[in-house]
GROMACS .gro file of N, CA and C in nm:
model
  177
    1MET      N    1   0.057  -0.084  -0.010
    1MET     CA    2   0.052  -0.020  -0.001
    1MET      C    3   0.130   0.098  -0.011
    2ASP      N    4   0.059   0.229  -0.094
    2ASP     CA    5   0.154   0.299  -0.068
    2ASP      C    6   0.089   0.409  -0.079
    3ILE      N    7   0.158   0.524   0.025
    3ILE     CA    8   0.064   0.632   0.110
    3ILE      C    9   0.121   0.735   0.066
    4ARG      N   10   0.084   0.824   0.038
    4ARG     CA   11   0.064   1.017   0.071
    4ARG      C   12   0.034   1.106   0.114
    5VAL      N   13   0.119   1.128   0.203
    5VAL     CA   14   0.093   1.275   0.310
    5VAL      C   15   0.127   1.426   0.302
    6ARG      N   16   0.003   1.439   0.271
    6ARG     CA   17   0.058   1.586   0.232
    6ARG      C   18  -0.020   1.729   0.282
    7PHE      N   19   0.121   1.792   0.335
    7PHE     CA   20   0.047   1.929   0.431
    7PHE      C   21   0.014   2.006   0.356
    8THR      N   22  -0.107   2.047   0.455
    8THR     CA   23  -0.117   2.210   0.335
    8THR      C   24  -0.067   2.304   0.463
    9ALA      N   25  -0.023   2.355   0.579
    9ALA     CA   26   0.083   2.434   0.653
    9ALA      C   27   0.198   2.365   0.665
   10ARG      N   28   0.307   2.442   0.687
   10ARG     CA   29   0.417   2.392   0.689
   10ARG      C   30   0.478   2.377   0.914
   11ILE      N   31   0.442   2.272   0.961
   11ILE     CA   32   0.390   2.237   1.057
   11ILE      C   33   0.505   2.127   1.090
   12PRO      N   34   0.639   2.173   1.159
   12PRO     CA   35   0.713   2.017   1.226
   12PRO      C   36   0.636   1.920   1.261
   13VAL      N   37   0.633   1.757   1.212
   13VAL     CA   38   0.573   1.677   1.276
   13VAL      C   39   0.675   1.549   1.259
   14ARG      N   40   0.624   1.461   1.373
   14ARG     CA   41   0.683   1.319   1.371
   14ARG      C   42   0.649   1.226   1.301
   15PRO      N   43   0.719   1.224   1.181
   15PRO     CA   44   0.651   1.110   1.074
   15PRO      C   45   0.549   0.969   1.149
   16VAL      N   46   0.689   0.917   1.178
   16VAL     CA   47   0.628   0.791   1.355
   16VAL      C   48   0.518   0.829   1.403
   17ARG      N   49   0.522   0.918   1.424
   17ARG     CA   50   0.358   0.985   1.509
   17ARG      C   51   0.264   0.978   1.507
   18LEU      N   52   0.235   1.031   1.308
   18LEU     CA   53   0.190   1.075   1.178
   18LEU      C   54   0.123   0.941   1.174
   19ILE      N   55   0.223   0.850   1.174
   19ILE     CA   56   0.153   0.724   1.067
   19ILE      C   57   0.133   0.632   1.225
   20ALA      N   58   0.117   0.672   1.329
   20ALA     CA   59   0.103   0.549   1.468
   20ALA      C   60  -0.071   0.649   1.458
   21GLU      N   61  -0.047   0.686   1.487
   21GLU     CA   62  -0.215   0.828   1.527
   21GLU      C   63  -0.311   0.759   1.334
   22GLY      N   64  -0.284   0.737   1.197
   22GLY     CA   65  -0.366   0.807   1.153
   22GLY      C   66  -0.339   0.638   1.141
   23CYS      N   67  -0.265   0.536   1.196
   23CYS     CA   68  -0.301   0.350   1.129
   23CYS      C   69  -0.371   0.315   1.270
   24GLY      N   70  -0.355   0.396   1.391
   24GLY     CA   71  -0.441   0.286   1.515
   24GLY      C   72  -0.316   0.200   1.544
   25LEU      N   73  -0.170   0.215   1.499
   25LEU     CA   74  -0.120   0.149   1.603
   25LEU      C   75   0.043   0.300   1.705
   26SER      N   76   0.099   0.177   1.769
   26SER     CA   77   0.143   0.256   1.908
   26SER      C   78   0.301   0.308   1.775
   27ARG      N   79   0.335   0.342   1.845
   27ARG     CA   80   0.468   0.501   1.749
   27ARG      C   81   0.559   0.304   1.791
   28ALA      N   82   0.535   0.249   1.862
   28ALA     CA   83   0.680   0.171   1.909
   28ALA      C   84   0.659  -0.002   1.764
   29ALA      N   85   0.529  -0.006   1.753
   29ALA     CA   86   0.457  -0.093   1.686
   29ALA      C   87   0.513  -0.047   1.466
   30VAL      N   88   0.503   0.097   1.483
   30VAL     CA   89   0.552   0.222   1.361
   30VAL      C   90   0.724   0.164   1.317
   31GLU      N   91   0.786   0.190   1.496
   31GLU     CA   92   0.880   0.204   1.488
   31GLU      C   93   0.968   0.069   1.429
   32ARG      N   94   0.882  -0.077   1.458
   32ARG     CA   95   0.894  -0.174   1.441
   32ARG      C   96   0.910  -0.256   1.310
   33LEU      N   97   0.819  -0.193   1.262
   33LEU     CA   98   0.797  -0.171   1.079
   33LEU      C   99   0.894  -0.176   1.032
   34VAL      N  100   0.900  -0.035   1.055
   34VAL     CA  101   1.023   0.035   1.005
   34VAL      C  102   1.125  -0.028   1.000
   35ALA      N  103   1.193  -0.120   1.111
   35ALA     CA  104   1.286  -0.186   1.138
   35ALA      C  105   1.298  -0.319   1.074
   36GLU      N  106   1.148  -0.382   1.003
   36GLU     CA  107   1.196  -0.460   0.965
   36GLU      C  108   1.170  -0.458   0.802
   37GLY      N  109   1.166  -0.341   0.758
   37GLY     CA  110   1.155  -0.313   0.644
   37GLY      C  111   1.014  -0.317   0.602
   38LYS      N  112   0.931  -0.354   0.649
   38LYS     CA  113   0.760  -0.345   0.616
   38LYS      C  114   0.759  -0.199   0.597
   39LEU      N  115   0.795  -0.124   0.627
   39LEU     CA  116   0.761   0.039   0.662
   39LEU      C  117   0.858   0.084   0.585
   40VAL      N  118   0.825   0.183   0.441
   40VAL     CA  119   0.983   0.273   0.385
   40VAL      C  120   0.958   0.377   0.318
   41SER      N  121   1.025   0.456   0.301
   41SER     CA  122   0.969   0.576   0.239
   41SER      C  123   1.136   0.604   0.235
   42ALA      N  124   1.085   0.735   0.058
   42ALA     CA  125   1.280   0.797   0.081
   42ALA      C  126   1.266   0.883   0.150
   43VAL      N  127   1.213   0.949   0.240
   43VAL     CA  128   1.310   1.063   0.335
   43VAL      C  129   1.267   0.974   0.503
   44ARG      N  130   1.392   1.037   0.533
   44ARG     CA  131   1.377   0.924   0.682
   44ARG      C  132   1.289   0.995   0.768
   45LEU      N  133   1.231   0.873   0.808
   45LEU     CA  134   1.093   0.891   0.876
   45LEU      C  135   1.127   0.917   1.042
   46SER      N  136   1.215   0.902   1.119
   46SER     CA  137   1.239   0.900   1.220
   46SER      C  138   1.319   1.064   1.227
   47GLY      N  139   1.314   1.197   1.345
   47GLY     CA  140   1.321   1.346   1.347
   47GLY      C  141   1.197   1.409   1.293
   48LYS      N  142   1.203   1.489   1.270
   48LYS     CA  143   1.074   1.562   1.221
   48LYS      C  144   1.058   1.641   1.060
   49LEU      N  145   0.975   1.635   1.003
   49LEU     CA  146   0.911   1.686   0.876
   49LEU      C  147   0.822   1.800   0.821
   50SER      N  148   0.844   1.912   0.759
   50SER     CA  149   0.732   1.946   0.750
   50SER      C  150   0.680   1.993   0.609
   51GLY      N  151   0.739   1.889   0.542
   51GLY     CA  152   0.681   1.880   0.397
   51GLY      C  153   0.612   1.762   0.373
   52ASP      N  154   0.553   1.785   0.244
   52ASP     CA  155   0.552   1.620   0.185
   52ASP      C  156   0.547   1.475   0.152
   53PHE      N  157   0.553   1.404   0.236
   53PHE     CA  158   0.601   1.280   0.223
   53PHE      C  159   0.532   1.151   0.145
   54THR      N  160   0.577   1.036   0.099
   54THR     CA  161   0.491   0.938   0.070
   54THR      C  162   0.595   0.793   0.181
   55PHE      N  163   0.498   0.694   0.183
   55PHE     CA  164   0.581   0.591   0.270
   55PHE      C  165   0.487   0.478   0.200
   56THR      N  166   0.579   0.340   0.183
   56THR     CA  167   0.490   0.206   0.149
   56THR      C  168   0.497   0.130   0.256
   57LEU      N  169   0.342   0.105   0.295
   57LEU     CA  170   0.367  -0.073   0.367
   57LEU      C  171   0.317  -0.188   0.317
   58LYS      N  172   0.409  -0.248   0.315
   58LYS     CA  173   0.455  -0.362   0.300
   58LYS      C  174   0.408  -0.469   0.351
   59ARG      N  175   0.324  -0.612   0.286
   59ARG     CA  176   0.260  -0.685   0.399
   59ARG      C  177   0.366  -0.836   0.485
   0.00000   0.00000   0.00000
């Protein structure tokens, strides 16, 4: 599943936290998916972003 996140305002957020909220997961679960290579993105998901990004959730 490919997901695009678009920002209407340039407010810095942590992508892991945003993905966790949007998918109904804990931050630890999202970080585990990243570590397992099941959640990938061209941008670094740790830290803060204020621009649009995409990520892929693999089965």
